[in-house]
Short mmCIF file of C-alpha atoms in Angstrom, two decimals:
data_model
loop_
_atom_site.label_atom_id
_atom_site.label_comp_id
_atom_site.label_asym_id
_atom_site.label_seq_id
_atom_site.Cartn_x
_atom_site.Cartn_y
_atom_site.Cartn_z
CA MET A 15 145.89 88.78 81.39
CA GLY A 16 142.69 90.22 79.93
CA LYS A 17 142.61 86.76 78.38
CA ASP A 18 143.89 84.98 80.94
CA LYS A 19 140.83 86.67 83.26
CA LYS A 20 138.65 86.26 80.01
CA GLU A 21 139.06 82.67 80.20
CA GLU A 22 138.74 81.88 83.83
CA ALA A 23 135.12 83.62 83.91
CA ILE A 24 134.06 81.52 80.44
CA PHE A 25 134.84 78.39 82.66
CA LEU A 26 133.10 79.15 85.68
CA ARG A 27 130.68 79.51 84.48
CA LYS A 28 130.47 75.64 83.04
CA LYS A 29 129.43 74.78 86.74
CA ILE A 30 126.60 72.49 86.40
CA THR A 31 127.89 68.72 86.01
CA LEU A 32 125.21 66.20 84.76
CA LEU A 33 124.61 64.89 88.60
CA ARG A 34 123.76 68.60 89.41
CA ALA A 35 121.41 68.33 86.12
CA PHE A 36 119.97 65.15 86.98
CA SER A 37 119.62 66.95 91.38
CA LEU A 38 118.01 70.09 89.57
CA LEU A 39 115.11 68.42 87.51
CA ILE A 40 114.35 66.21 90.20
CA GLY A 41 114.28 69.03 93.04
CA SER A 42 112.16 70.55 90.58
CA MET A 43 110.19 68.31 89.60
CA VAL A 44 109.69 66.84 93.27
CA GLY A 45 106.98 69.63 95.20
CA SER A 46 104.22 70.33 96.57
CA GLY A 47 102.70 68.64 93.17
CA ILE A 48 102.54 64.89 94.10
CA PHE A 49 100.39 66.55 97.12
CA ILE A 50 98.34 68.86 95.99
CA SER A 51 97.07 67.72 92.92
CA PRO A 52 95.62 63.73 93.11
CA LYS A 53 92.85 65.49 94.48
CA GLY A 54 92.73 67.86 91.57
CA VAL A 55 93.28 64.74 88.90
CA LEU A 56 90.86 62.56 90.62
CA LYS A 57 88.03 64.96 90.77
CA ASN A 58 88.44 65.59 87.04
CA SER A 59 88.87 62.49 85.63
CA GLY A 60 86.37 60.57 87.99
CA SER A 61 87.74 57.82 89.03
CA VAL A 62 90.32 55.51 90.41
CA GLY A 63 91.68 54.20 87.17
CA PHE A 64 91.36 57.24 84.63
CA SER A 65 93.29 59.15 87.08
CA LEU A 66 95.92 56.60 87.64
CA VAL A 67 95.65 56.39 83.46
CA VAL A 68 95.91 60.99 83.45
CA TRP A 69 98.75 60.03 85.73
CA PHE A 70 101.05 58.43 83.09
CA SER A 71 99.47 60.43 80.66
CA CYS A 72 101.38 63.52 82.48
CA GLY A 73 104.24 62.11 82.36
CA LEU A 74 104.49 60.62 78.90
CA LEU A 75 103.80 64.40 77.43
CA SER A 76 106.39 65.29 79.84
CA MET A 77 108.74 63.73 78.80
CA PHE A 78 108.13 64.31 75.19
CA GLY A 79 107.97 68.11 76.28
CA ALA A 80 111.47 67.58 78.34
CA LEU A 81 112.45 66.03 74.68
CA CYS A 82 111.60 69.27 72.71
CA TYR A 83 113.62 71.11 75.29
CA ALA A 84 116.28 69.26 75.27
CA GLU A 85 116.66 70.01 71.70
CA LEU A 86 115.86 73.29 72.10
CA GLY A 87 118.82 73.41 74.43
CA THR A 88 121.33 71.98 71.80
CA ARG A 89 119.98 73.94 69.33
CA ILE A 90 119.86 77.56 71.50
CA THR A 91 122.92 78.28 73.42
CA LYS A 92 121.18 80.72 75.37
CA SER A 93 119.94 80.65 78.96
CA GLY A 94 115.95 82.21 79.52
CA GLY A 95 113.84 78.56 78.91
CA HIS A 96 110.54 79.43 77.71
CA TYR A 97 111.29 82.91 76.68
CA ILE A 98 114.88 82.92 74.62
CA TYR A 99 112.96 79.98 72.83
CA ILE A 100 110.04 81.84 71.91
CA LEU A 101 112.49 84.96 71.69
CA GLU A 102 114.37 82.96 69.13
CA THR A 103 111.97 81.18 67.23
CA LEU A 104 108.58 82.95 67.09
CA GLY A 105 109.49 86.67 67.38
CA PRO A 106 109.95 89.18 69.66
CA LEU A 107 106.24 89.96 70.17
CA PRO A 108 105.04 86.02 71.72
CA SER A 109 108.18 86.41 73.76
CA PHE A 110 107.11 89.65 75.23
CA LEU A 111 103.41 88.33 75.34
CA PHE A 112 105.04 85.25 77.78
CA LEU A 113 107.37 87.55 79.87
CA TRP A 114 104.28 89.83 80.36
CA ALA A 115 102.05 86.77 81.62
CA GLU A 116 105.38 85.18 83.55
CA PHE A 117 105.24 88.26 85.27
CA PHE A 118 101.91 89.04 86.15
CA ALA A 119 99.87 85.62 86.32
CA ILE A 120 102.01 82.21 85.65
CA ARG A 121 104.97 83.73 88.17
CA PRO A 122 102.72 85.06 91.46
CA ALA A 123 99.69 82.25 90.64
CA ASN A 124 102.10 79.31 91.13
CA SER A 125 104.19 81.14 93.91
CA ALA A 126 100.24 81.36 95.58
CA VAL A 127 99.13 78.02 94.79
CA VAL A 128 102.04 76.19 96.04
CA SER A 129 102.21 78.52 100.15
CA LEU A 130 98.69 77.79 100.62
CA ALA A 131 100.10 73.92 99.89
CA PHE A 132 102.87 74.71 102.61
CA GLY A 133 99.86 76.56 105.39
CA ARG A 134 97.77 73.99 104.63
CA TYR A 135 100.11 71.05 105.88
CA MET A 136 101.52 73.44 108.27
CA LEU A 137 98.62 73.40 110.48
CA GLU A 138 96.16 70.17 109.09
CA PRO A 139 97.89 68.06 111.88
CA PHE A 140 96.70 70.78 114.69
CA PHE A 141 92.72 70.84 113.30
CA ALA A 142 92.69 66.64 111.95
CA PRO A 143 90.14 65.05 111.17
CA CYS A 144 88.26 68.79 110.89
CA ALA A 145 90.09 71.23 108.39
CA ALA A 146 91.82 74.00 109.17
CA PRO A 147 90.88 77.29 109.05
CA VAL A 148 90.64 79.09 105.56
CA PRO A 149 92.27 82.56 107.83
CA ALA A 150 94.60 79.98 109.25
CA VAL A 151 95.98 78.81 106.61
CA LYS A 152 96.16 81.75 104.35
CA LEU A 153 98.28 82.81 107.25
CA VAL A 154 100.71 80.74 107.68
CA SER A 155 100.78 80.63 103.81
CA LEU A 156 101.67 84.53 103.99
CA LEU A 157 104.47 83.32 106.57
CA GLY A 158 106.19 81.13 104.73
CA TYR A 159 106.76 82.52 101.01
CA TYR A 160 107.42 85.61 103.09
CA THR A 161 110.04 83.83 105.30
CA VAL A 162 111.50 82.45 100.84
CA LEU A 163 111.63 86.42 100.40
CA THR A 164 113.45 87.13 103.40
CA LEU A 165 115.86 84.29 102.46
CA ASN A 166 116.61 85.06 98.72
CA SER A 167 117.33 88.75 99.64
CA TRP A 168 119.12 88.25 102.73
CA SER A 169 121.71 85.63 101.12
CA VAL A 170 121.50 83.35 97.78
CA THR A 171 124.36 81.24 99.43
CA TRP A 172 122.20 79.98 102.06
CA SER A 173 119.20 79.82 99.35
CA ALA A 174 120.97 77.56 98.00
CA ARG A 175 122.45 75.01 100.34
CA LEU A 176 118.42 74.93 101.74
CA GLN A 177 117.78 73.84 98.07
CA THR A 178 120.40 71.15 98.56
CA ALA A 179 119.27 69.69 102.03
CA LEU A 180 115.25 70.23 101.23
CA SER A 181 115.75 68.15 98.25
CA VAL A 182 116.84 65.02 99.96
CA VAL A 183 113.43 66.54 102.62
CA LYS A 184 110.85 66.01 99.15
CA LEU A 185 112.77 62.11 98.63
CA LEU A 186 111.97 60.89 102.35
CA ALA A 187 108.53 62.85 102.17
CA LEU A 188 107.11 59.97 99.11
CA ALA A 189 109.98 57.53 100.92
CA LEU A 190 106.96 57.49 104.13
CA ILE A 191 103.47 57.22 101.12
CA ILE A 192 105.62 54.94 99.55
CA VAL A 193 106.85 52.33 101.48
CA PRO A 194 103.58 51.59 103.96
CA GLY A 195 101.28 51.83 100.59
CA MET A 196 103.35 49.10 99.44
CA MET A 197 103.31 46.84 101.99
CA LEU A 198 99.94 46.90 102.33
CA LEU A 199 98.68 46.68 98.95
CA ALA A 200 100.94 43.76 99.12
CA GLN A 201 99.13 42.50 102.10
CA GLY A 202 95.91 42.39 99.57
CA HIS A 203 93.84 45.77 100.34
CA THR A 204 93.02 46.22 96.35
CA GLU A 205 89.47 47.01 97.60
CA HIS A 206 89.60 50.57 96.51
CA PHE A 207 90.58 49.45 93.01
CA GLN A 208 87.43 47.21 92.10
CA ASP A 209 85.73 48.78 89.35
CA ALA A 210 88.24 50.91 89.07
CA PHE A 211 87.42 52.14 85.28
CA ASP A 212 83.29 53.70 85.72
CA ARG A 213 82.39 55.07 82.77
CA GLN A 214 79.55 56.90 84.24
CA SER A 215 81.56 59.06 86.14
CA LEU A 216 83.57 60.00 83.63
CA VAL A 217 83.02 63.44 82.03
CA LEU A 218 84.88 64.84 79.22
CA ASP A 219 84.94 68.07 79.45
CA LYS A 220 86.79 67.92 82.42
CA LEU A 221 90.03 66.44 81.31
CA PRO A 222 92.07 69.08 80.72
CA LEU A 223 91.34 70.56 84.84
CA ALA A 224 92.74 67.04 85.51
CA PHE A 225 95.96 66.98 83.10
CA TYR A 226 96.45 71.21 84.86
CA ALA A 227 96.55 69.70 87.88
CA GLY A 228 98.64 66.24 86.80
CA MET A 229 100.93 68.76 85.24
CA PHE A 230 101.37 70.41 87.49
CA ALA A 231 102.87 68.15 89.43
CA TYR A 232 104.94 67.05 86.65
CA SER A 233 106.39 70.52 85.94
CA GLY A 234 109.83 71.29 86.19
CA TRP A 235 111.45 69.12 83.57
CA PHE A 236 112.74 72.12 81.81
CA GLN A 237 114.42 74.24 84.88
CA THR A 238 117.67 73.10 83.13
CA SER A 239 117.01 75.37 79.94
CA PHE A 240 117.38 77.76 82.61
CA VAL A 241 120.64 77.43 83.03
CA ARG A 242 122.15 76.19 79.44
CA GLU A 243 124.32 78.66 79.03
CA GLU A 244 126.39 76.95 82.56
CA LEU A 245 126.22 73.31 82.02
CA VAL A 246 128.81 71.23 81.06
CA LYS A 247 128.61 69.77 77.95
CA PRO A 248 125.42 70.01 77.00
CA GLU A 249 124.54 68.95 74.55
CA ARG A 250 125.36 65.40 75.74
CA ASN A 251 123.74 66.13 79.49
CA ILE A 252 120.88 67.44 78.75
CA PRO A 253 119.40 64.83 76.89
CA LEU A 254 120.63 62.50 79.52
CA ALA A 255 119.80 63.69 82.55
CA VAL A 256 116.67 65.32 81.31
CA ILE A 257 115.36 61.68 80.11
CA VAL A 258 116.92 59.32 83.59
CA SER A 259 115.20 62.68 85.89
CA VAL A 260 111.53 61.97 84.08
CA ILE A 261 111.26 58.11 83.73
CA THR A 262 112.60 58.30 87.67
CA VAL A 263 109.49 60.77 88.41
CA ILE A 264 107.18 59.12 86.56
CA VAL A 265 107.82 55.73 88.18
CA GLY A 266 106.90 57.25 91.66
CA TYR A 267 104.34 59.74 91.00
CA MET A 268 102.14 56.33 89.62
CA LEU A 269 103.65 54.39 92.45
CA THR A 270 102.26 57.81 94.87
CA ASN A 271 99.04 57.70 93.93
CA VAL A 272 99.10 53.79 93.96
CA SER A 273 100.09 53.77 97.82
CA TYR A 274 97.37 56.37 98.12
CA TYR A 275 94.21 54.21 96.53
CA THR A 276 95.55 51.37 98.76
CA VAL A 277 94.39 53.23 101.79
CA LEU A 278 92.08 55.59 100.30
CA GLY A 279 89.13 55.18 98.76
CA THR A 280 87.90 57.68 96.23
CA GLN A 281 85.46 60.04 98.12
CA ASP A 282 88.24 59.90 101.04
CA VAL A 283 90.33 61.51 98.51
CA LEU A 284 87.76 63.79 97.44
CA ALA A 285 86.50 65.05 100.90
CA SER A 286 91.10 65.43 102.28
CA PRO A 287 91.73 69.14 102.04
CA ALA A 288 95.08 67.07 102.21
CA VAL A 289 95.86 64.16 100.87
CA ALA A 290 99.07 63.12 102.37
CA VAL A 291 97.68 63.66 106.28
CA SER A 292 94.68 61.21 105.09
CA PHE A 293 96.68 59.03 103.69
CA VAL A 294 98.78 58.59 107.28
CA GLN A 295 95.79 59.39 109.57
CA ARG A 296 94.68 55.77 107.79
CA ALA A 297 97.80 53.94 107.31
CA PHE A 298 101.09 55.05 110.22
CA LYS A 299 99.13 57.23 112.62
CA SER A 300 102.74 57.36 114.05
CA LEU A 301 103.65 59.04 111.73
CA ILE A 302 101.10 62.00 111.45
CA SER A 303 103.30 64.68 112.62
CA VAL A 304 106.55 63.84 110.22
CA VAL A 305 105.13 63.70 107.34
CA PRO A 306 102.96 66.36 107.12
CA VAL A 307 106.01 68.39 107.81
CA LEU A 308 108.38 66.84 105.35
CA VAL A 309 105.74 68.17 102.59
CA ALA A 310 105.36 71.53 104.45
CA LEU A 311 109.44 71.67 104.14
CA SER A 312 108.83 70.20 100.87
CA CYS A 313 106.94 73.85 99.27
CA PHE A 314 108.99 75.86 101.12
CA GLY A 315 111.84 74.25 98.70
CA THR A 316 109.76 74.63 95.61
CA MET A 317 108.67 78.03 96.92
CA ASN A 318 112.80 78.56 97.58
CA GLY A 319 113.59 77.09 94.00
CA GLY A 320 110.82 79.30 91.52
CA ILE A 321 112.55 82.20 92.76
CA PHE A 322 115.66 81.42 91.53
CA THR A 323 114.83 81.08 88.10
CA PHE A 324 112.11 84.05 87.50
CA SER A 325 114.77 85.48 88.25
CA ARG A 326 117.30 84.48 85.01
CA THR A 327 114.36 85.25 83.46
CA LEU A 328 114.32 88.65 84.41
CA PHE A 329 117.83 88.69 83.37
CA VAL A 330 117.78 87.68 80.10
CA ALA A 331 114.59 89.86 78.78
CA SER A 332 116.18 92.85 79.96
CA ARG A 333 119.32 91.39 77.68
CA GLU A 334 117.45 91.29 75.27
CA GLY A 335 115.94 94.41 75.56
CA GLN A 336 112.57 93.92 76.30
CA TRP A 337 111.86 94.41 79.79
CA PRO A 338 113.22 97.94 82.15
CA PRO A 339 116.89 96.93 84.04
CA LEU A 340 115.66 97.96 87.01
CA PHE A 341 114.30 93.85 87.43
CA SER A 342 117.35 92.66 86.47
CA MET A 343 119.71 94.07 88.61
CA ILE A 344 121.23 92.46 92.30
CA HIS A 345 122.69 94.10 95.81
CA ILE A 346 125.90 94.88 95.50
CA ARG A 347 126.64 93.26 97.50
CA ARG A 348 124.89 90.70 98.44
CA HIS A 349 124.05 89.49 95.03
CA THR A 350 120.12 89.07 95.16
CA PRO A 351 117.65 90.23 92.42
CA LEU A 352 116.10 92.62 94.81
CA PRO A 353 113.43 94.54 92.47
CA ALA A 354 112.53 90.78 91.15
CA VAL A 355 112.03 89.55 93.89
CA MET A 356 109.97 92.40 96.09
CA LEU A 357 107.49 93.22 93.23
CA MET A 358 106.47 89.50 93.58
CA PHE A 359 105.32 91.08 97.48
CA PRO A 360 102.16 92.62 96.55
CA LEU A 361 100.98 90.27 93.61
CA VAL A 362 101.13 86.55 95.17
CA THR A 363 100.29 88.35 98.79
CA ALA A 364 96.71 88.58 97.17
CA MET A 365 96.80 86.02 94.64
CA VAL A 366 97.18 83.85 98.36
CA CYS A 367 94.13 86.85 100.11
CA ILE A 368 91.44 86.23 97.18
CA GLY A 369 92.19 82.99 95.61
CA ASP A 370 91.93 78.92 96.48
CA ILE A 371 94.74 76.58 94.97
CA TYR A 372 92.85 74.86 92.42
CA HIS A 373 91.02 77.73 90.81
CA LEU A 374 94.60 79.48 90.73
CA LEU A 375 96.17 76.74 89.19
CA ASN A 376 93.47 76.32 86.40
CA PHE A 377 94.10 80.59 85.65
CA PHE A 378 97.52 80.23 85.79
CA SER A 379 98.12 76.51 83.75
CA PHE A 380 96.56 78.82 80.45
CA SER A 381 99.25 80.09 79.83
CA ARG A 382 102.02 78.36 81.64
CA TRP A 383 100.48 75.35 78.48
CA LEU A 384 99.55 77.83 75.97
CA PHE A 385 103.46 78.98 76.16
CA ILE A 386 105.34 75.75 76.43
CA GLY A 387 103.12 74.41 73.21
CA LEU A 388 104.07 77.82 71.42
CA ALA A 389 107.95 76.99 72.40
CA THR A 390 107.48 73.80 70.79
CA LEU A 391 105.89 75.18 68.40
CA GLY A 392 109.10 77.51 67.82
CA LEU A 393 111.11 73.78 67.55
CA ILE A 394 109.35 72.86 64.14
CA VAL A 395 109.57 76.50 63.23
CA HIS A 396 113.10 76.42 63.76
CA ARG A 397 113.81 72.61 62.28
CA HIS A 398 111.91 74.16 59.06
CA ARG A 399 113.90 77.05 58.82
CA HIS A 400 116.99 76.39 59.60
CA PRO A 401 117.45 73.41 58.15
CA GLU A 402 121.48 73.35 57.32
CA LEU A 403 121.84 73.68 61.37
CA HIS A 404 123.09 70.74 62.86
CA SER A 405 121.54 69.90 65.98
CA PRO A 406 123.32 66.76 68.16
CA PHE A 407 120.02 65.72 69.74
CA LYS A 408 117.08 65.76 67.41
CA VAL A 409 114.05 63.32 67.79
CA PRO A 410 111.05 62.62 65.84
CA LEU A 411 108.65 64.79 63.65
CA PHE A 412 106.17 63.51 65.79
CA VAL A 413 107.07 64.52 69.14
CA PRO A 414 106.96 68.12 69.22
CA VAL A 415 104.45 67.91 66.56
CA SER A 416 102.13 65.65 69.42
CA PHE A 417 103.07 68.20 71.75
CA THR A 418 102.49 71.01 70.50
CA ILE A 419 98.62 69.56 69.61
CA ILE A 420 97.96 67.82 72.91
CA CYS A 421 99.10 71.58 75.01
CA LEU A 422 96.86 73.61 72.34
CA PHE A 423 93.90 71.79 72.31
CA THR A 424 93.49 71.10 76.52
CA VAL A 425 94.03 75.01 76.15
CA ALA A 426 91.72 75.57 73.71
CA MET A 427 89.28 72.79 76.00
CA SER A 428 90.22 74.62 79.13
CA PHE A 429 87.82 77.40 78.16
CA TYR A 430 84.76 74.97 78.42
CA SER A 431 85.64 73.19 82.07
CA ASP A 432 86.10 76.32 83.66
CA PRO A 433 85.64 79.08 81.48
CA VAL A 434 86.02 82.43 84.43
CA SER A 435 89.46 81.23 85.74
CA ILE A 436 90.90 80.72 81.96
CA SER A 437 89.06 84.18 80.87
CA ILE A 438 90.79 86.32 83.67
CA GLY A 439 94.10 84.53 83.18
CA CYS A 440 93.76 84.42 78.81
CA THR A 441 92.99 89.06 79.15
CA MET A 442 95.82 88.65 81.14
CA VAL A 443 97.76 87.81 78.37
CA LEU A 444 96.52 89.72 75.62
CA SER A 445 96.38 93.13 77.93
CA GLY A 446 100.26 92.69 77.20
CA PHE A 447 98.96 93.71 73.56
CA PRO A 448 99.45 97.63 74.25
CA VAL A 449 102.02 97.04 76.05
CA TYR A 450 104.01 95.69 73.54
CA TYR A 451 103.21 98.70 70.97
CA LEU A 452 103.44 101.00 73.13
CA ILE A 453 106.81 100.81 74.40
CA ILE A 454 108.31 97.53 72.76
CA HIS A 455 107.66 97.51 69.25
CA ARG A 456 106.80 101.26 68.60
CA GLN A 457 109.91 103.19 66.95
CA MET A 458 110.16 105.25 69.81
CA SER A 459 112.67 108.46 69.89
CA ASP A 460 115.97 107.93 71.45
CA ARG A 461 115.16 110.85 74.04
CA CYS A 462 111.59 108.62 75.10
CA ARG A 463 113.50 105.61 74.82
CA ASN A 464 116.52 106.72 77.74
CA LEU A 465 113.61 108.26 79.60
CA PHE A 466 112.04 105.46 80.10
CA PHE A 467 115.39 103.38 81.04
CA LEU A 468 116.12 105.97 83.20
CA PHE A 469 113.18 106.17 85.41
CA SER A 470 113.91 102.62 86.38
CA PHE A 471 117.16 104.01 87.17
CA ASP A 472 115.88 106.34 89.03
CA LEU A 473 113.75 103.99 90.90
CA VAL A 474 116.92 102.02 92.23
CA LEU A 475 119.01 105.56 93.02
CA ASP A 476 115.52 107.25 95.48
CA GLY A 477 113.73 103.97 96.66
CA GLY A 478 116.59 100.89 97.52
CA ALA A 479 119.95 102.31 96.81
CA SER A 480 120.94 100.46 98.54
CA VAL A 481 120.76 98.21 95.87
CA THR A 482 123.33 100.02 93.78
CA THR A 483 125.68 101.16 96.30
CA GLU A 484 127.19 100.56 99.77
#
């Protein structure tokens, strides 16, 4: 009987099919980025032509990274994404530093960027052609994020259903930009593509920031790594889902940007606080009240999906002994990750109040791409250490080598491009060193270790009894 239950539990966990994996990747990649990043890419690349080259290069780079993660997913059978890959290949110190940066910098800053985009697009139609007041944008941004927090604290089922519905909304929003843009392009509106590659406006030291903005729009290609243990036939489905989804998004993003530039000139894009709104104002004013709402809902879906994978990272880290059990606990009835969700509340609130989209984007992109580069470096190390290990999916060596070099080079160059934001991000990562050596690495006595973890449990029992008891 016990054996039957065990087999049933294992079977139930394998519930993500190829189609669901494809939907997860598409839904994760197509989000707020394509509506936020065009301005950042154009500003730091200098011209329409070079910006399109950056968009395509970011797509190609994302494909390289996704293929590397697909091989890591067939070699390392645990869920946990970047964290578990770094832990298994490079060791506990780099993995803890990633966890530290993810918890206190990457995830809250990323959520703040998306929520600010949500607030901007929600308010822009009411204030067009003027920009929406910054305090109002921040207020609506926080209200949107608090709604997501409440939903994820209340019901996993409803948040999952909402995510599925919003994935359709994302594709609809892109279609309402691509189709009118292609129609106008077919009618001969090519004036904004004249002298597309203006070398005088190209500033090489700003290119890393253009890549940060572009890669932010593509980010999400690694989401299957967070649910590796739940995938059906992962050796086959991970590579297939990754290749098809990334190619689909590359084509969609290139068409979307061509549509933007068909209607808007360089100065129009740079002056616009919400590119999609400016596009609709010029192309089809009848859609002025529809597209911004769809974009805002797309951002809402991105915020909702981010909390899901974040809680899984904390669960795996706690299982590996590198994070207090408090942050892997779930509500006994609602099965929601309350402690992890609630800790994001003050961090995201602070970043929304004091930051703006593009400085926050540079701030967390440094840490994100540093550790993604280390994860693919770990693939090279893992191959060298375990040549006997058979992998059902293997990419040519130049793929992880190229991806790792580009990631680390971009991270290094970004210190020169935006020294303030990048230095703050670097400091956040380095601050994890003393925490690691004082708590994780140091051979503490059993009593000290027990007190550390017992304190986590006491916080739940004393301050949030509903998390563990009825």
